[in-house]
PDB file of C-alpha atoms and ligand atoms in Angstrom:
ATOM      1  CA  UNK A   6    -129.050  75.679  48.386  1.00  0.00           C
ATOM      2  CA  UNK A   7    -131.406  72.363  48.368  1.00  0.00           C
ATOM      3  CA  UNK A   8    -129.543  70.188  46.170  1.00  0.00           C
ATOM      4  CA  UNK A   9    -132.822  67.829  46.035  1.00  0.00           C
ATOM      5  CA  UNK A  10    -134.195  70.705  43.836  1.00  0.00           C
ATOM      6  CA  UNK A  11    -131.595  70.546  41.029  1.00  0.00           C
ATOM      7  CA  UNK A  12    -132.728  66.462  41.060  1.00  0.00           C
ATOM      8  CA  UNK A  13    -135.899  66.233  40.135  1.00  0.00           C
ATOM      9  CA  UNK A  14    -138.112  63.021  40.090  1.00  0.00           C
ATOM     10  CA  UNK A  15    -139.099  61.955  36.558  1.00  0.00           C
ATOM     11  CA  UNK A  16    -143.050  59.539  36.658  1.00  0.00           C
ATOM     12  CA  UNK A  17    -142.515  55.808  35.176  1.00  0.00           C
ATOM     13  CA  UNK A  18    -139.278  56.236  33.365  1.00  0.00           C
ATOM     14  CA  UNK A  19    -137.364  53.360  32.672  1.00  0.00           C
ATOM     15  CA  UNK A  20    -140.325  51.615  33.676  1.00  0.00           C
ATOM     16  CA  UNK A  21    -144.176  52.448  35.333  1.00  0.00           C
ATOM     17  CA  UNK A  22    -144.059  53.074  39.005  1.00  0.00           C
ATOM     18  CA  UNK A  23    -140.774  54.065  39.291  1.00  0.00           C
ATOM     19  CA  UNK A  24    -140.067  57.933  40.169  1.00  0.00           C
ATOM     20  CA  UNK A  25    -136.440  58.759  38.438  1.00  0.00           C
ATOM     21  CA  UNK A  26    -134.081  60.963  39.721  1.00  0.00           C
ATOM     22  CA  UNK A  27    -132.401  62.976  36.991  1.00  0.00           C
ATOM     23  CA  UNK A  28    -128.867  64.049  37.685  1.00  0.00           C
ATOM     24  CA  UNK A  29    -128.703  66.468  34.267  1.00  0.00           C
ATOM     25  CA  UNK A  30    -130.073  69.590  36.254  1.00  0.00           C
ATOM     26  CA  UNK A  31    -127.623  69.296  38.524  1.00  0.00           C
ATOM     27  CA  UNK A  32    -124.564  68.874  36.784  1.00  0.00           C
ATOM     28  CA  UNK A  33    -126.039  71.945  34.524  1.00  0.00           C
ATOM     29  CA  UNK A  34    -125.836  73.918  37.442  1.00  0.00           C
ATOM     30  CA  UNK A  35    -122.272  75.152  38.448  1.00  0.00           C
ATOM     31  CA  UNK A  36    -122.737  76.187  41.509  1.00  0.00           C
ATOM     32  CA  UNK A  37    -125.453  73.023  42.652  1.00  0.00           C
ATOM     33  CA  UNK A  38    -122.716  70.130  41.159  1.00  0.00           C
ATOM     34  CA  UNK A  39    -120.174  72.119  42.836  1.00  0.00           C
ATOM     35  CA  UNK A  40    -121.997  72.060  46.112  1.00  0.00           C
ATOM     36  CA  UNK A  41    -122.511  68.214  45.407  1.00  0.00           C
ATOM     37  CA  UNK A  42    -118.803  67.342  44.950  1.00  0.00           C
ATOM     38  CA  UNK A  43    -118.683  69.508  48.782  1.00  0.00           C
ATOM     39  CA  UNK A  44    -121.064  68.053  50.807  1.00  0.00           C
ATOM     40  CA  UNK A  45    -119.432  64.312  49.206  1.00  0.00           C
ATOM     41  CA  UNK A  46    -116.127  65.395  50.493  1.00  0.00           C
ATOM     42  CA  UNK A  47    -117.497  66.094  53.804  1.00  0.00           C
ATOM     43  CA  UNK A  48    -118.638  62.745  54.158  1.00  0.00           C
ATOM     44  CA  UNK A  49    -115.773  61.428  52.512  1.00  0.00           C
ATOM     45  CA  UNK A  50    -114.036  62.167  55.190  1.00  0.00           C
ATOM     46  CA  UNK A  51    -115.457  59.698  57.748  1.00  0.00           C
ATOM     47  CA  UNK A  52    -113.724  56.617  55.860  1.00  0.00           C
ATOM     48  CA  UNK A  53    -110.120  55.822  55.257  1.00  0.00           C
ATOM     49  CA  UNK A  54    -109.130  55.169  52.157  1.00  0.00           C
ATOM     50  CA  UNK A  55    -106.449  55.600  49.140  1.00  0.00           C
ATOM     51  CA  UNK A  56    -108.317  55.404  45.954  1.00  0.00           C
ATOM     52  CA  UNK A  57    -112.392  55.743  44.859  1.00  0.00           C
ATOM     53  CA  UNK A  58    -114.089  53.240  42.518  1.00  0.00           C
ATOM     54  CA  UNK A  59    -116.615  55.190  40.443  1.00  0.00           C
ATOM     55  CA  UNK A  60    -119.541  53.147  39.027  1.00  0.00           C
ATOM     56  CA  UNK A  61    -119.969  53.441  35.267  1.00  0.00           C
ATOM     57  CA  UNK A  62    -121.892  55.494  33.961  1.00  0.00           C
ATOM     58  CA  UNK A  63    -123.080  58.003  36.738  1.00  0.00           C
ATOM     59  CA  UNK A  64    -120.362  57.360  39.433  1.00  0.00           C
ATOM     60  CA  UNK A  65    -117.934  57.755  36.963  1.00  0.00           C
ATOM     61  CA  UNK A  66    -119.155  61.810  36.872  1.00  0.00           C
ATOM     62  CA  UNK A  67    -119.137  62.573  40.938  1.00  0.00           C
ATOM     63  CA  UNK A  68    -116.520  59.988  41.533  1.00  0.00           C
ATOM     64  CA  UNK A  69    -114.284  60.930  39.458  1.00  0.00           C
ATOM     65  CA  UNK A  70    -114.678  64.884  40.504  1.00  0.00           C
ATOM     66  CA  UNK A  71    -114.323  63.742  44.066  1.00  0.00           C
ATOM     67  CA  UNK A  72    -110.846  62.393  43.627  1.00  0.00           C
ATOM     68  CA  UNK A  73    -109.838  65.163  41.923  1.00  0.00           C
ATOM     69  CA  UNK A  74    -110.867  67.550  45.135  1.00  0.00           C
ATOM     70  CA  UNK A  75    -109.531  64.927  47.517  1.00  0.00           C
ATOM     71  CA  UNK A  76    -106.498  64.161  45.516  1.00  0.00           C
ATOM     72  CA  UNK A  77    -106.991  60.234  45.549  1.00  0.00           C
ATOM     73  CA  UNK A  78    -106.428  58.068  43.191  1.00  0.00           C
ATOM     74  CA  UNK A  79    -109.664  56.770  40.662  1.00  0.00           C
ATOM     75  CA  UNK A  80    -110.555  53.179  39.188  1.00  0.00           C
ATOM     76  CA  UNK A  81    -113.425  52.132  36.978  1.00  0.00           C
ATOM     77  CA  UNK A  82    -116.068  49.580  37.613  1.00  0.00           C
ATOM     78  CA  UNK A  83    -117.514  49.105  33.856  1.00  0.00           C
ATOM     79  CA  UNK A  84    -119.960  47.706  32.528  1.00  0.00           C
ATOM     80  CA  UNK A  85    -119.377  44.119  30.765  1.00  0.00           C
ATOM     81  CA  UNK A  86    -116.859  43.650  27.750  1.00  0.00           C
ATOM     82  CA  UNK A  87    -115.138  47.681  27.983  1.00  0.00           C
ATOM     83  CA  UNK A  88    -112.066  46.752  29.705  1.00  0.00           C
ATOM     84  CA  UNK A  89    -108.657  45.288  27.902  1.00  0.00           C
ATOM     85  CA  UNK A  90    -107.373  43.683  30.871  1.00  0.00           C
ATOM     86  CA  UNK A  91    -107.677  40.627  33.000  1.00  0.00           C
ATOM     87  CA  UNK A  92    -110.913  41.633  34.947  1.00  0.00           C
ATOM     88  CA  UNK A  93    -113.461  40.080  37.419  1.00  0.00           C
ATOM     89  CA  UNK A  94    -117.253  40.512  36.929  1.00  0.00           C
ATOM     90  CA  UNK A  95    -120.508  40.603  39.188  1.00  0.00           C
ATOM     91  CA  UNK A  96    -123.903  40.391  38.090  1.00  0.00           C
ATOM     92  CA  UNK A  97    -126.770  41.846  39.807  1.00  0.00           C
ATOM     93  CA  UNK A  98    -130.451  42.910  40.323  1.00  0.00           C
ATOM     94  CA  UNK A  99    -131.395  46.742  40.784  1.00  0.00           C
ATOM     95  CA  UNK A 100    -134.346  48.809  41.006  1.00  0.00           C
ATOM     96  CA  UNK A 101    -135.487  48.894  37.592  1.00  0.00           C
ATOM     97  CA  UNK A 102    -133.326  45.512  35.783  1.00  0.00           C
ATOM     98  CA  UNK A 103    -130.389  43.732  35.926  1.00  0.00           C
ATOM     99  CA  UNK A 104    -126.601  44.560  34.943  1.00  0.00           C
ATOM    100  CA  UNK A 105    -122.761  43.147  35.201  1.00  0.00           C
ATOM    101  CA  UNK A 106    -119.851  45.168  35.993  1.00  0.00           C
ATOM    102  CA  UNK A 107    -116.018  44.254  35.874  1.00  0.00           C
ATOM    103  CA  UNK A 108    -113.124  45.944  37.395  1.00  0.00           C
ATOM    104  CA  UNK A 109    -109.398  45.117  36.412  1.00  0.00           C
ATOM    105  CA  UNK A 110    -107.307  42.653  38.468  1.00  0.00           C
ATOM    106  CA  UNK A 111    -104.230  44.450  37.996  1.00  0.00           C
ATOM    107  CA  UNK A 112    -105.756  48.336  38.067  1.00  0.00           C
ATOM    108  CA  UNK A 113    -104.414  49.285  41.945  1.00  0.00           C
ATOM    109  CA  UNK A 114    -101.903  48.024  44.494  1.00  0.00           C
ATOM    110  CA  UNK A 115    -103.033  45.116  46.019  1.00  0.00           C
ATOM    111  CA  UNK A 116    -104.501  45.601  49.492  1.00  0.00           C
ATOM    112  CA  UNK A 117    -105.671  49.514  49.222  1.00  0.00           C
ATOM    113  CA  UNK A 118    -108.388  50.501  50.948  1.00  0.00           C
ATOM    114  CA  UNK A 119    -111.368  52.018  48.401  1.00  0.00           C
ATOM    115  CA  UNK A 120    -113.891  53.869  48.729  1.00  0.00           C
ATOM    116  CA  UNK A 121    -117.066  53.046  46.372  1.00  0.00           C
ATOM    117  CA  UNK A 122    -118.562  55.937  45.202  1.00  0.00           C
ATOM    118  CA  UNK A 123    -122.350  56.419  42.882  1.00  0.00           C
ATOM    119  CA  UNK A 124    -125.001  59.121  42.465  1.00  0.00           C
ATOM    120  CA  UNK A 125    -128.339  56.791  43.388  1.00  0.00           C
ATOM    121  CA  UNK A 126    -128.105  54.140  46.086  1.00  0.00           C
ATOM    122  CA  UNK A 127    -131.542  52.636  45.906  1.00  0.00           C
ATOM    123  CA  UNK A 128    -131.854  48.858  46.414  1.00  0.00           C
ATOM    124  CA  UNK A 129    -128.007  48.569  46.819  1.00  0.00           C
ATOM    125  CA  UNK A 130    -127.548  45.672  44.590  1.00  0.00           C
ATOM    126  CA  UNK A 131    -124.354  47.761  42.473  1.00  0.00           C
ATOM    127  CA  UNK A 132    -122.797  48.588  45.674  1.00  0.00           C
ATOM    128  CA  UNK A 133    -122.838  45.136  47.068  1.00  0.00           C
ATOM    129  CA  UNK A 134    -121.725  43.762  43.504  1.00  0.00           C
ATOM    130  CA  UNK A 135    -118.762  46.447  43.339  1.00  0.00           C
ATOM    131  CA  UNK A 136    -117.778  45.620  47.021  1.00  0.00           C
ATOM    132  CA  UNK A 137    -117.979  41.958  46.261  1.00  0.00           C
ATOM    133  CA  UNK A 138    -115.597  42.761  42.994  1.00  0.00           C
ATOM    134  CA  UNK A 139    -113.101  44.701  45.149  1.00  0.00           C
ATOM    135  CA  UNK A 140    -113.094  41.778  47.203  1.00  0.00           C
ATOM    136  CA  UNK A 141    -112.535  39.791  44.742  1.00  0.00           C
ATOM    137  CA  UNK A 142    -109.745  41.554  43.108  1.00  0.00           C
ATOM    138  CA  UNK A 143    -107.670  41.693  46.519  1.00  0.00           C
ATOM    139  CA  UNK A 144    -108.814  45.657  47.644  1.00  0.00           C
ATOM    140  CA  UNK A 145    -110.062  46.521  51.586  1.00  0.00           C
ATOM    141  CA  UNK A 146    -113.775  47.909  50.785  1.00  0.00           C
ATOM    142  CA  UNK A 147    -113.486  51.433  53.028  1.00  0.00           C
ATOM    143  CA  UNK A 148    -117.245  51.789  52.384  1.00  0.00           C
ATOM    144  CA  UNK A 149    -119.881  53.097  50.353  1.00  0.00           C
ATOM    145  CA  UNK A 150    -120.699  56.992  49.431  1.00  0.00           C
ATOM    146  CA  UNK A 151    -123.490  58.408  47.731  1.00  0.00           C
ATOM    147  CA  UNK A 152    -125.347  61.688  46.905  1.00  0.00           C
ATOM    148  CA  UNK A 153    -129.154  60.510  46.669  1.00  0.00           C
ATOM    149  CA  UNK A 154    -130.576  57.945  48.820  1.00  0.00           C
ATOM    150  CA  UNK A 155    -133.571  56.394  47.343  1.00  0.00           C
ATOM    151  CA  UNK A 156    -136.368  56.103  50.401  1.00  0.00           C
ATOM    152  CA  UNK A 157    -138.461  53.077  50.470  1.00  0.00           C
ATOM    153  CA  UNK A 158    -136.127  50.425  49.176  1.00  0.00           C
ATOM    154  CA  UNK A 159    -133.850  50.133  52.156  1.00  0.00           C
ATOM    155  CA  UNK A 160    -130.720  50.254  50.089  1.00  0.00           C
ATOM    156  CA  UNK A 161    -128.324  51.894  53.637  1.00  0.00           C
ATOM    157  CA  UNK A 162    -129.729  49.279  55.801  1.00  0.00           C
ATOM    158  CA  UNK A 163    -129.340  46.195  53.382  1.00  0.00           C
ATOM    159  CA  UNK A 164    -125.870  47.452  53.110  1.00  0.00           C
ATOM    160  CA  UNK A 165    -125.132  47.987  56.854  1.00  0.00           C
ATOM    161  CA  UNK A 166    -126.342  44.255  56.763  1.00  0.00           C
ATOM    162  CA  UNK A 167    -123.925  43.267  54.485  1.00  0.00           C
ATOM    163  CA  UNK A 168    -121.022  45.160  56.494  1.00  0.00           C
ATOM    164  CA  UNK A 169    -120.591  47.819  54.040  1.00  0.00           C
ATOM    165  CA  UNK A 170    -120.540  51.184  56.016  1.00  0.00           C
ATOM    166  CA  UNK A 171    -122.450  53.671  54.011  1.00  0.00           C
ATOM    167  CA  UNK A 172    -123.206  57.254  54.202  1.00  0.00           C
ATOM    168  CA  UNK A 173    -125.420  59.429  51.659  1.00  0.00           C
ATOM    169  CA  UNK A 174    -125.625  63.690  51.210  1.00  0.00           C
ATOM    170  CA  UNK A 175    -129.269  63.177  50.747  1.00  0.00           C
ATOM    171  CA  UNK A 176    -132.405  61.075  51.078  1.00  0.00           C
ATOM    172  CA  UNK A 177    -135.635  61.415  48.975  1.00  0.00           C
TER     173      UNK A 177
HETATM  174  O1  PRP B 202    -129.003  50.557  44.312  1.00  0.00           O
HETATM  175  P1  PRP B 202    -129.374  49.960  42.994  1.00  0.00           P
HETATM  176  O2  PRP B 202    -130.772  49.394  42.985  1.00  0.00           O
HETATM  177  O3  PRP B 202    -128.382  48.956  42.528  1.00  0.00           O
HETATM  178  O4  PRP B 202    -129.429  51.148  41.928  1.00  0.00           O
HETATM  179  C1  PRP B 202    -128.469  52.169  41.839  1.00  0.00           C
HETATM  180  C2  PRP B 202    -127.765  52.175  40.526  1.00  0.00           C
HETATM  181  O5  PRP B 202    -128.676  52.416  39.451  1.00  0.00           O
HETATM  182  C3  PRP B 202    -128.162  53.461  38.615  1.00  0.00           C
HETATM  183  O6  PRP B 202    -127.306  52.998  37.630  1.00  0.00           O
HETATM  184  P2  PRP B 202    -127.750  52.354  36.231  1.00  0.00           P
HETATM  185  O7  PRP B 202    -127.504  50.877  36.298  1.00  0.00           O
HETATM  186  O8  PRP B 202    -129.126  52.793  35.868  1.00  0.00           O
HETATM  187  O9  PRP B 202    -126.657  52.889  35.219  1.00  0.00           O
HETATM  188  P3  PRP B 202    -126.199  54.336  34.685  1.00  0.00           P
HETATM  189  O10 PRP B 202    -125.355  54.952  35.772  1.00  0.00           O
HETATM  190  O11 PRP B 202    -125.378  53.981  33.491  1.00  0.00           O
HETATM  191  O12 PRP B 202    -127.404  55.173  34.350  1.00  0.00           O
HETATM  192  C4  PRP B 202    -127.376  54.320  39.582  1.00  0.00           C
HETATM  193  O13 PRP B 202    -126.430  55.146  38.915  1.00  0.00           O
HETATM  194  C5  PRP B 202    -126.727  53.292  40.472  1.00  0.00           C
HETATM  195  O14 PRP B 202    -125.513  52.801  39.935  1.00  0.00           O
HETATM  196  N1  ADE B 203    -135.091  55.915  41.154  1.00  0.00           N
HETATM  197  C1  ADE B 203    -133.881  56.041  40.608  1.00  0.00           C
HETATM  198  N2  ADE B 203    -133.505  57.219  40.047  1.00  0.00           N
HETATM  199  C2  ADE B 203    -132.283  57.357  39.476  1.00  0.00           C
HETATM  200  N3  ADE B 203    -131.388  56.378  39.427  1.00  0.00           N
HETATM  201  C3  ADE B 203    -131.715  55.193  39.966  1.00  0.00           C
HETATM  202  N4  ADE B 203    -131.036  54.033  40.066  1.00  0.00           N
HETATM  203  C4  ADE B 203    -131.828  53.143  40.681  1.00  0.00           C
HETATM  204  N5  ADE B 203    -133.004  53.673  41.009  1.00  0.00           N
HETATM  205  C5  ADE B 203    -132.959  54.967  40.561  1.00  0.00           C
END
């Protein structure tokens, strides 16, 4: 199965001139999100870690499934002004805006290693703001995992600049 064809490229949406990946097809498909969560926990396995920080609102969906099949624990990076605790908050640039996300102070033990985990890695700008937030917060950043590597923005080697080891199922 070529998971690439369950996440097809969508012309100019948000914005003109950038090509969209849409996740919907392949969370549609049993068998294709199934395969996803798979070839994640593969890779998963390179880094050492305790819990998985999912990145609202698409890492929540294959981050959250992946610590269910690993059995680790999950925490939330949100966007701004959803969580009821003390939290810390990062803005950032991306490839199509700008956004904030939090994460809770008190949400895991202090010191665990996490492992960030998002569907898109394009220009890397969430990553490095949720590894910066972990940082932050007290947490060992175990490194970065993603299922679609956006080609042409550098987003694995800006990261591997930045110290954040990173490793993606695919690249398109
Ligand atoms: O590598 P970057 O350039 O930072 O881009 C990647 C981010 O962009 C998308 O999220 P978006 O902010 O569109 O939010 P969504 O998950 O709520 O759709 C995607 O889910 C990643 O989190
Ligand atoms: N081209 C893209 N497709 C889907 N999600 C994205 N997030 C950032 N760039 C993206």
């Amino acid at each position: 199965m070529n998971l690439l064809d369950y996440l097809p490229g969508v012309p100019d949406f948000p914005r003109p001139g950038i090509l969209f990946r849409d996740i919907s097809p392949l969370l549609a498909h049993p068998a294709a999100f199934k395969e996803a969560i798979l070839q994640l926990e593969a890779l998963a396995r390179e880094f050492d870690y305790s819990h998985i920080l999912g990145i609202e609102s698409r890492g929540f969906i294959f981050g959250s499934a992946l610590a269910h099949q690993t059995h680790k624990g999950f925490a939330l990076a949100r966007k701004p002004n959803k969580l009821p605790l003390a939290s810390h908050r990062e803005s950032y640039g991306l490839e199509y805006g700008s956004d904030s996300l939090e994460i809770q102070q008190s949400t895991l033990p202090q010191g665990v290693r996490v492992l960030i985990v998002d569907d898109v890695l394009a220009t890397g700008g969430t990553i490095i703001a949720a590894s910066q937030l972990l940082q932050k917060a007290g947490f060992e950043v175990a490194g970065a995992l993603t299922l679609l590597e956006i080609t042409g923005l550098n987003g694995g080697a800006t990261l591997n600049q930045k110290g954040i080891a990173n490793r993606t199922v695919l690249v398109a």
